[in-house]
Coordinates of C-alpha atoms in Angstrom, one line a residue:
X6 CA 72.0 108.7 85.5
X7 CA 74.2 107.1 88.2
X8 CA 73.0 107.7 91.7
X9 CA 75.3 108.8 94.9
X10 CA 75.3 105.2 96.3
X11 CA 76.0 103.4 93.0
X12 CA 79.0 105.7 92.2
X13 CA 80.6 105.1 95.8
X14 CA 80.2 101.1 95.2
X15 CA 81.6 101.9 91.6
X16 CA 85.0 103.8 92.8
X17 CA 85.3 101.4 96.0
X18 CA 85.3 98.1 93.6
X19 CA 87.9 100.3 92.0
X20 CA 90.0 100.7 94.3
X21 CA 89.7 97.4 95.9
X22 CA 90.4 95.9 92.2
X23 CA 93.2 97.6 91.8
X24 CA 94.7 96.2 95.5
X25 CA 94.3 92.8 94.5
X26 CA 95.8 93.3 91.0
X27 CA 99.1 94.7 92.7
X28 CA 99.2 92.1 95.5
X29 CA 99.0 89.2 92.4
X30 CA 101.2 90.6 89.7
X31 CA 105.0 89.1 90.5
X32 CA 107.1 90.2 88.5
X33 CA 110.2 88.0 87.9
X34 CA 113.5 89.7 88.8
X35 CA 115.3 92.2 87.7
X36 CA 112.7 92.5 85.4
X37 CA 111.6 96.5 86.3
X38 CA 115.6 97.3 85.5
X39 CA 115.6 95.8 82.2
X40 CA 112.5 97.3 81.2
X41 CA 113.4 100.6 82.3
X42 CA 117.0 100.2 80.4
X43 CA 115.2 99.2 77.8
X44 CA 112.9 102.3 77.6
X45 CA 115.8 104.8 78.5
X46 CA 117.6 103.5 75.3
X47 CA 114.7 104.5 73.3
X48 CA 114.2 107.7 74.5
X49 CA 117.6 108.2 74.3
X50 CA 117.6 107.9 70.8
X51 CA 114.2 109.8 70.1
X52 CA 115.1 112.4 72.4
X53 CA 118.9 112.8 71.5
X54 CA 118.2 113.7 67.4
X55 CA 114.7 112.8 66.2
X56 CA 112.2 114.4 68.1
X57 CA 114.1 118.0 69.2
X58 CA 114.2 118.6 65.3
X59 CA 110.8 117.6 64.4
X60 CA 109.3 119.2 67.7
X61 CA 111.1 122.2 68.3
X62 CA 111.2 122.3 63.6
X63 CA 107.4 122.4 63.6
X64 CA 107.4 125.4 66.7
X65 CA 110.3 127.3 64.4
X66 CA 108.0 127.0 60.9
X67 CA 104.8 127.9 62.5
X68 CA 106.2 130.8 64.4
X69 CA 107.5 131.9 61.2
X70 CA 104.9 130.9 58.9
X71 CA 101.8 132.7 61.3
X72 CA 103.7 135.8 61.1
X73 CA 104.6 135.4 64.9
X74 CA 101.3 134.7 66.3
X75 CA 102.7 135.1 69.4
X76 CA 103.3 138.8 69.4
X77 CA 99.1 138.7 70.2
X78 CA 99.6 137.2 73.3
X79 CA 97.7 140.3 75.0
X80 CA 94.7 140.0 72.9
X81 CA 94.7 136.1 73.6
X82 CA 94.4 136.9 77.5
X83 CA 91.8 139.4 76.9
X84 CA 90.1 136.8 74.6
X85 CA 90.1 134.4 77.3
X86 CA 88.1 136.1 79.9
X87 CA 85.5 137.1 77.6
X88 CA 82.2 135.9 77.2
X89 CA 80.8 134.9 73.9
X90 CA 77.5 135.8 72.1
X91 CA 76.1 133.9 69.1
X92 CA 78.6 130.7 70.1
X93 CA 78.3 127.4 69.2
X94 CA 79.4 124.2 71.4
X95 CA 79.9 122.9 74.8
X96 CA 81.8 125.4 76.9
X97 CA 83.0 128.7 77.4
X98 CA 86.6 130.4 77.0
X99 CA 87.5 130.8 79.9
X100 CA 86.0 126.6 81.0
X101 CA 88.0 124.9 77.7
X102 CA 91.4 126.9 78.9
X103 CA 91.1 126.1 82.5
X104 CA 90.5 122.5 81.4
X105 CA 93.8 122.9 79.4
X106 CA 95.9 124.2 82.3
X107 CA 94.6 121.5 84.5
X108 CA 96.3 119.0 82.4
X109 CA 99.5 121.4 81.7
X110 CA 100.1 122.8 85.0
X111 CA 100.7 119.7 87.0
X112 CA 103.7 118.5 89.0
X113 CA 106.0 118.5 85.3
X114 CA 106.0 122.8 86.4
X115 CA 107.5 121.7 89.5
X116 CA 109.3 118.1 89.5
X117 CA 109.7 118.4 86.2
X118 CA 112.0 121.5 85.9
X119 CA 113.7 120.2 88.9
X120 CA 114.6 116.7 87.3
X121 CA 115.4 118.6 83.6
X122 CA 117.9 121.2 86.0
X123 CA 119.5 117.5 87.2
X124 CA 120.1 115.6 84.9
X125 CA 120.8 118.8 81.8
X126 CA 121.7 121.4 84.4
X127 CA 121.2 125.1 84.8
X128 CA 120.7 125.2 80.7
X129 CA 118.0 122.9 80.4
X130 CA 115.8 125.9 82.1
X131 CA 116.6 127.9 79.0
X132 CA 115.2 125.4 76.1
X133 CA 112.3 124.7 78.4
X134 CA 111.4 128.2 78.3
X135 CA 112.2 128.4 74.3
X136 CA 110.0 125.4 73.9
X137 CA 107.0 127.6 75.5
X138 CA 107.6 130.6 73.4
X139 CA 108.0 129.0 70.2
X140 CA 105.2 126.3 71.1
X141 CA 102.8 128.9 71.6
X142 CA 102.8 128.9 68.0
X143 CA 102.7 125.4 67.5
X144 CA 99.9 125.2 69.9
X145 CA 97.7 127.9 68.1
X146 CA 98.2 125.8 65.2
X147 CA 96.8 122.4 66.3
X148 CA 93.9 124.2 68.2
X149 CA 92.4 125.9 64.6
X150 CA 92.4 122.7 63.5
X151 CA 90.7 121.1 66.1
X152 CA 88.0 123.5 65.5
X153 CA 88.0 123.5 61.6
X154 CA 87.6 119.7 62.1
X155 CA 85.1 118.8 65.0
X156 CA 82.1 116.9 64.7
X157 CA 78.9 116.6 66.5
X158 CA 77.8 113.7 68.8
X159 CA 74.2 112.6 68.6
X160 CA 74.1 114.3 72.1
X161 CA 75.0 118.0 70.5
X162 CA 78.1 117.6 71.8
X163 CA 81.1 118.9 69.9
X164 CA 84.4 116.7 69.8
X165 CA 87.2 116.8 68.2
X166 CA 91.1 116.8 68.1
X167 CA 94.1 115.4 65.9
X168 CA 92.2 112.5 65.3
X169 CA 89.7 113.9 63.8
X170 CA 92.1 116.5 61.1
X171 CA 93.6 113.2 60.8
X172 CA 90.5 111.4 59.9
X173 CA 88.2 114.3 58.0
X174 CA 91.6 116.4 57.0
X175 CA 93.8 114.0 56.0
X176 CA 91.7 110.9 55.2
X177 CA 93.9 109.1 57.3
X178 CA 91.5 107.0 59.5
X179 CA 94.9 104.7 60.9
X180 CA 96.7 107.2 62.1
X181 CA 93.9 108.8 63.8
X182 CA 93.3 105.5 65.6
X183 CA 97.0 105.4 66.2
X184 CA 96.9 108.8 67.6
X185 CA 94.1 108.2 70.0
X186 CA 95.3 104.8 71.1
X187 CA 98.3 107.3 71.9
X188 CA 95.9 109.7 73.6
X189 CA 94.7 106.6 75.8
X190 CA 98.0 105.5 76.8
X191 CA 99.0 109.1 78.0
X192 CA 96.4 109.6 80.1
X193 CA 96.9 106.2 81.8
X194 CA 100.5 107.0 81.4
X195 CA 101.5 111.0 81.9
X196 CA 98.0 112.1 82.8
X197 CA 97.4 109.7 85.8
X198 CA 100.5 107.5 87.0
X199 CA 103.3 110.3 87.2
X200 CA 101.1 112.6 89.0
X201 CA 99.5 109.5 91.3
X202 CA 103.2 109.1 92.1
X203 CA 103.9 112.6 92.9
X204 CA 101.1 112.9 95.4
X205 CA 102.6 109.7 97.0
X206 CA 106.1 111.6 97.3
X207 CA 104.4 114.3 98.8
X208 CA 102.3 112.2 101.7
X209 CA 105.1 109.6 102.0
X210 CA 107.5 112.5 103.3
X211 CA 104.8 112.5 106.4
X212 CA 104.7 109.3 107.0
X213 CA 101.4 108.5 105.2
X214 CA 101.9 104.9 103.4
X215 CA 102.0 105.2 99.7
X216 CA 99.0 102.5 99.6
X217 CA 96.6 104.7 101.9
X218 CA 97.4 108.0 100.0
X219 CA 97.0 105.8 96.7
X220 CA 93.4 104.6 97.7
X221 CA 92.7 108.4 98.7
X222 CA 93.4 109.8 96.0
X223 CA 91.2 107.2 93.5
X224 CA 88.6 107.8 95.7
X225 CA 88.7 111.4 95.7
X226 CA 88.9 111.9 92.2
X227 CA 86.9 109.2 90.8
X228 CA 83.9 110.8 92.6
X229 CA 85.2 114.0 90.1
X230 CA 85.6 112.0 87.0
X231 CA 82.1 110.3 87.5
X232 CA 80.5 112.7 87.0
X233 CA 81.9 113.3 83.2
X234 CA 82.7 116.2 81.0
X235 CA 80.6 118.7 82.3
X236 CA 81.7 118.3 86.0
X237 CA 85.7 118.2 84.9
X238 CA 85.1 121.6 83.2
X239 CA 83.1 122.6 86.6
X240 CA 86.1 121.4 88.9
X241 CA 88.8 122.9 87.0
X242 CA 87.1 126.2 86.8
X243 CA 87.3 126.7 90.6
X244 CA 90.6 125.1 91.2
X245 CA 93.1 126.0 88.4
X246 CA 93.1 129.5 89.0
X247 CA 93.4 129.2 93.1
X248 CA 96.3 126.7 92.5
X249 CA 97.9 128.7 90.2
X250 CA 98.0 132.1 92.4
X251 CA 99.2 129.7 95.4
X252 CA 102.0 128.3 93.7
X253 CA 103.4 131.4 92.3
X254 CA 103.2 133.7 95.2
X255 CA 105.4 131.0 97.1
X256 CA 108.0 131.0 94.2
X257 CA 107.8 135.0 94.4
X258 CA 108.4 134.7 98.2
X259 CA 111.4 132.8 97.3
X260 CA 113.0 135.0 94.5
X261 CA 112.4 138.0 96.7
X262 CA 115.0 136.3 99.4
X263 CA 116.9 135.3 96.9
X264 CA 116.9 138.7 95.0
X265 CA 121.0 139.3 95.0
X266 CA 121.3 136.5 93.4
X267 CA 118.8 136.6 90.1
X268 CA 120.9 138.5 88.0
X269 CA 123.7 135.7 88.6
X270 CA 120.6 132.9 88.0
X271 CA 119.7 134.2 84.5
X272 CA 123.0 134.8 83.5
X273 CA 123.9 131.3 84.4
X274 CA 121.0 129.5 82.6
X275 CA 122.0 131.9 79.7
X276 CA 125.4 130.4 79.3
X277 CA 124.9 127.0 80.5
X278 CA 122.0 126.6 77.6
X279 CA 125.2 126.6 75.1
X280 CA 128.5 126.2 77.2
X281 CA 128.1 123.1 80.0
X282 CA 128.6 125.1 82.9
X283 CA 128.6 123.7 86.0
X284 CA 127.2 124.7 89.7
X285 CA 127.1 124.0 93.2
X286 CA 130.9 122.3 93.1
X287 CA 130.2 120.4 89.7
X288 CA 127.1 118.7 91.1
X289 CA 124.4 120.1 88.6
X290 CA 125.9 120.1 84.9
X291 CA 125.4 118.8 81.9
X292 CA 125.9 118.8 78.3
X293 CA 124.5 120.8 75.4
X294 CA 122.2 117.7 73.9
X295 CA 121.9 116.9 77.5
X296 CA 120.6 120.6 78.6
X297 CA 118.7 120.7 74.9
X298 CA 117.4 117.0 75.5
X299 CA 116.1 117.4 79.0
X300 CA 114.6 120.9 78.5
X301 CA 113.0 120.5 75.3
X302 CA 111.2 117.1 76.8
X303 CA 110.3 118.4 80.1
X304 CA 108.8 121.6 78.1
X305 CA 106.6 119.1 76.1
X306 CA 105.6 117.3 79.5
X307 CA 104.4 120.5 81.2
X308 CA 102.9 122.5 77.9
X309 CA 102.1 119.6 75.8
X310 CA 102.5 122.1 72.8
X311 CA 102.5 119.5 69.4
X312 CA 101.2 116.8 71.5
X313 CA 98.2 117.6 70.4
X314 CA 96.0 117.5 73.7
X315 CA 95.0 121.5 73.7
X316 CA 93.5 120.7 70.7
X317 CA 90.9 117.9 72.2
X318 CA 89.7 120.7 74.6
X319 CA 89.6 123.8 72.3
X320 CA 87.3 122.1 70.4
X321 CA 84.8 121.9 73.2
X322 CA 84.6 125.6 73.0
X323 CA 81.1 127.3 72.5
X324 CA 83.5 129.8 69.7
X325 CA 83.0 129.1 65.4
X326 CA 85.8 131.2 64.7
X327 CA 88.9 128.7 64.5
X328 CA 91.3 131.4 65.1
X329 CA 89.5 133.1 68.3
X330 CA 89.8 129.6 70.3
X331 CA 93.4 129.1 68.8
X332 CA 94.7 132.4 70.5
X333 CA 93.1 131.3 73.6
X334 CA 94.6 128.3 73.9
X335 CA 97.6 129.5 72.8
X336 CA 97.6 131.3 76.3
X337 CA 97.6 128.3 78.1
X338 CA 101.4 127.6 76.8
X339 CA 102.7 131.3 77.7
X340 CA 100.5 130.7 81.5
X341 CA 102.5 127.2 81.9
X342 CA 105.8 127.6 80.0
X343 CA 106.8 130.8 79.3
X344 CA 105.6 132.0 83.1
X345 CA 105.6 129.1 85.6
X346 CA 108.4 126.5 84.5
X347 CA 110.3 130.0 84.5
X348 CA 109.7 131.2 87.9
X349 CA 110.3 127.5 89.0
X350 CA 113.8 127.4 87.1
X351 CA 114.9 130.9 88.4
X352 CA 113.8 129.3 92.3
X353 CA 115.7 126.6 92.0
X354 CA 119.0 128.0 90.5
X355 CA 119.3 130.9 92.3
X356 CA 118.6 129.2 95.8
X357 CA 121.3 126.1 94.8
X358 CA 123.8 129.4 93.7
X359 CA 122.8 130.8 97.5
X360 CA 123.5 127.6 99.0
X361 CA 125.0 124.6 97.0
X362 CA 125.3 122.8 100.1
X363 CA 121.6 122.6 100.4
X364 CA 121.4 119.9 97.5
X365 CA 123.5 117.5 98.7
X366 CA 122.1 114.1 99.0
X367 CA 118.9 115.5 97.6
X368 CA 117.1 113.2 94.4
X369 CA 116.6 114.4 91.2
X370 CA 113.2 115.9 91.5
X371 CA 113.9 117.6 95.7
X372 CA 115.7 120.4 93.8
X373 CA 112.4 122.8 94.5
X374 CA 112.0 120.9 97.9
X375 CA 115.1 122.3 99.0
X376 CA 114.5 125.9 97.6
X377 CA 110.8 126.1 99.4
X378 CA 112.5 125.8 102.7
X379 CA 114.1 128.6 102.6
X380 CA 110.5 130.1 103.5
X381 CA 110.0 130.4 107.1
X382 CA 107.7 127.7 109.0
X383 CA 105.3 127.3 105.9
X384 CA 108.0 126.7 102.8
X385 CA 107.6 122.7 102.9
X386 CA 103.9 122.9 103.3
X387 CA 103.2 125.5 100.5
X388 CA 105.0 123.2 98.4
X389 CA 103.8 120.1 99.5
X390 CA 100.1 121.4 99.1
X391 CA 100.8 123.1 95.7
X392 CA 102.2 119.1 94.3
X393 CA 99.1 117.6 95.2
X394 CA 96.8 120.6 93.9
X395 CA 98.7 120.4 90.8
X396 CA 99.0 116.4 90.2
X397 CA 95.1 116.2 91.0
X398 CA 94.4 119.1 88.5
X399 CA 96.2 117.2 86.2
X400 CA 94.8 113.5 87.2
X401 CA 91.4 115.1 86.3
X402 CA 92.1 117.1 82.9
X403 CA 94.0 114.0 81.7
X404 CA 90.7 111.9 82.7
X405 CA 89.4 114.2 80.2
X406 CA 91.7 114.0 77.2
X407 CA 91.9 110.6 77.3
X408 CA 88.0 110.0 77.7
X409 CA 87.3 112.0 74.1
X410 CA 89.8 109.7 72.9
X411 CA 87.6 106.8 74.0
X412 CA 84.6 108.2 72.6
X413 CA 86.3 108.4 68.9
X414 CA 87.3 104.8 69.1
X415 CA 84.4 103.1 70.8
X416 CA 81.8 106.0 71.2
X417 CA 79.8 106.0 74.6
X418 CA 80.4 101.8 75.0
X419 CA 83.9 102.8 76.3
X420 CA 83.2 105.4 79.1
X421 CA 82.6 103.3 81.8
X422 CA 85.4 100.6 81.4
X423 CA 88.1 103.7 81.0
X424 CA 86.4 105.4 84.0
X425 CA 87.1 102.2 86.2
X426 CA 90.8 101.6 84.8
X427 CA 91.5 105.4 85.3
X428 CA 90.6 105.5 89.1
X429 CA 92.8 101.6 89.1
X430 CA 95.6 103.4 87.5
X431 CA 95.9 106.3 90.3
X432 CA 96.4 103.6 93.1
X433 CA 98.9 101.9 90.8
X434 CA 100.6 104.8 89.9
X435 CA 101.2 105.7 93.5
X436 CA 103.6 103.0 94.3
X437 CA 105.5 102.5 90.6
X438 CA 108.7 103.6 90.7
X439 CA 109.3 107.3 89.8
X440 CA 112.2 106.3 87.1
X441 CA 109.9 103.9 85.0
X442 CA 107.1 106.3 84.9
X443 CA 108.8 109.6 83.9
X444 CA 111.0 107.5 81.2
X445 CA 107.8 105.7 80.2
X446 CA 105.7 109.2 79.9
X447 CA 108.4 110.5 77.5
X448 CA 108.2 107.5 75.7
X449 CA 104.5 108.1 74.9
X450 CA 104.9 111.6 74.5
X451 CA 107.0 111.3 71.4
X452 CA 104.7 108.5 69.9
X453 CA 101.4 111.0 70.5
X454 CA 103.1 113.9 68.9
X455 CA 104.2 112.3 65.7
X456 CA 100.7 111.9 63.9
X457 CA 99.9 115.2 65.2
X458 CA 102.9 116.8 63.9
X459 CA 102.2 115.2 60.8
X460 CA 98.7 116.8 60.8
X461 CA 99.7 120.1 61.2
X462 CA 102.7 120.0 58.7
X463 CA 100.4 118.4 56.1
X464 CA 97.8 120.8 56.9
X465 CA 99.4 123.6 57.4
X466 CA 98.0 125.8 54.4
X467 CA 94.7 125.7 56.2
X468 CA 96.0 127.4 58.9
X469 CA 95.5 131.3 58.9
X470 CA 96.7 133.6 61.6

């Protein structure tokens, strides 16, 4: 058992680590914009052909092949907030979902519909919000699994995941290593340096040096990630559902000033999803691969559905039945996706069609910025508190994915070291650059979801609705 004092001298080392590591690496010139064009080109071909059809394929078969699983959406909720009798494993319903949402409903709900609406325009909204209601499928899918297949620690502890149907299910111990590797990556990656960054964003805007909010917010949530599993589950229980009911009843503020022009907002994303249609004189616009591209990837970012993630925490659940913790986690998709990335969309298009002018010299991911200050006196600080609640919820249920990932390749001799590189990776990821690490995080996102696509596809007659 660590005590108090030794875990403040572990996260300040840390921290302090992580300081000098920046201050010594030199990189030689030019040498970020190369990698990041070298990155973009790869994504660009992924994402252009490759991974819409294998993703948004998988969400098509399994919606069709369950029978539609998602028309049970209701009974999923109710699930959810249910208590269990004569249950097996670590945690409850209500924890493993919570957990879930911690790690989906991060800053991808907010900057990441805003920087899908930029670069794919008003369409991308529409895919984004097809890749939740189709994933939900794909995401009760991966979760049965992940139940069918976990195993027992010597602790009593159940894990389990795609690396473990790839290991027990498909005999295919490589690729599960692969997989987790993956896992490892994307919580260094996804999990902890795009939402480090997006705290930055947040603090930098008053005047708080990226460098002191970075060493903050290491501190703050290694003293969360310390203490393990259980603790993560304890955290997210009290602050997904407070963050969640925050954020939304800003974006409801906002769509009830901008209530004349909805009707024009839906219509818009409609049309744009399969005729480029521009807004706000030309300035937003895209493409149909562009719209298709950017929504369908941003929709993986925020619901991870085929990624494979939900799966790692359904199977900490204290439920046997496979298909009970599938439709529960299944919810988490329609909560993130199908709920918050469209309220988000419908805030930001309807307040650029009030006011194009207000986007004007705005970046890519300032979109919602600009439609939370149309609230009176507390727009920019709902928003700004909502970012950090989010990126932190998601800094933590990343911490988690990736540590179960550690424990398949290295058991408990791993913990520790990952621990340590996790809270140096939050100050890092505070002062990359926000282009490297969204391009990098889609990146790793496609090569995490192709073993667990392969899972479910191979193993898809185990799979009962």
């Amino acid at each position: 058992m660590v005590s108090y004092s030794n875990e403040i001298d572990y996260i300040r080392i840390a921290v302090i680590k992580a300081h000098i590591l920046v201050l010594r690496i030199k990189l030689p010139r030019g040498y970020m914009k190369h990698l990041l064009n070298g990155i973009q080109s790869i994504n660009a071909f992924l994402w252009g052909g490759p991974m819409l059809v294998l993703l948004f394929g998988t969400h098509l078969y399994f919606t069709c092949s369950l029978h539609f699983i998602q028309k049970k959406i209701k009974k999923a909720i109710k699930l959810s907030l249910s208590s269990e009798t004569d249950a097996h494993g670590n945690a409850s319903s209500f924890a493993t979902l919570t957990t879930t949402l911690a790690a989906t409903l991060g800053t991808g709900n907010i900057v990441g519909v805003s920087t899908a609406v930029a670069l794919g325009g008003p369409g991308a909204v529409f895919w984004c919000w097809l890749t939740g209601i189709f994933g939900m499928a794909t995401t009760y899918a991966e979760c049965y699994l992940g139940i069918k297949y976990r195993c027992k620690d010597a602790n009593g502890n159940y894990n389990g995941g795609p690396m473990y149907a790839l290991e027990y299910g498909l005999h295919n111990k490589p690729l599960a290593i692969f997989f987790s590797i993956c896992t490892l990556l994307a919580a260094y990656g996804m999990g902890c340096s795009t939402q480090a960054r997006s705290i930055t964003d947040v603090t930098s805007s008053v005047g708080i040096s990226p460098y002191v909010s970075g060493i903050v917010a290491a501190t703050l949530i290694g003293f969360v990630i310390i203490g393990g599993v259980k603790q993560i589950q304890k955290f997210c229980l009290k602050l997904v559902p407070a963050m969640a009911i925050f954020y939304i009843v800003g974006c409801l503020i906002i769509l009830c000033i901008n209530y004349q022009y909805l009707i024009q907002s839906v219509i818009t994303i409609f049309q744009a999803a399969f005729v480029p249609k521009a807004i706000a004189g030309g300035a937003i616009g895209g493409s149909l691969r562009l719209a298709a591209r950017y929504g369908i990837s941003r929709g993986l970012f925020t619901n991870e559905s085929g990624l494979g993630s939900s799966a790692i925490a359904a199977a900490d659940t204290k439920n046997k039945e496979p298909k009970v913790q599938a439709l529960v986690s299944m919810s988490a998709t329609f909560w993130d996706t199908v709920v918050m990335c469209a309220i988000t969309g419908l805030v930001i298009i309807s307040s650029i069609i009030k006011s194009p002018a207000s986007i004007e010299g705005l970046s890519y991911s300032e979109l919602t910025t600009a439609a939370f200050r149309q609230v009176p006196f507390l727009g920019s600080g709902m928003l700004g508190v909502s970012l950090i609640a989010f990126a932190c919820a998601t800094l933590i249920g990343w911490c988690y994915f990736g540590e179960k990932a550690v424990r398949y390749l290295f058991h408990d001799k791993g913990i520790r070291i990952y621990r340590f590189g996790y809270i140096i990776m939050i100050f890092i990821g505070s002062i990359m650059s926000l282009d490297i690490v969204w391009e990098s995080s889609d990146l790793i996102n496609a090569l995490m979801a192709f073993p667990n696509l392969i899972a479910l596809l191979l193993l898809r007659k185990e799979i009962k609705p």
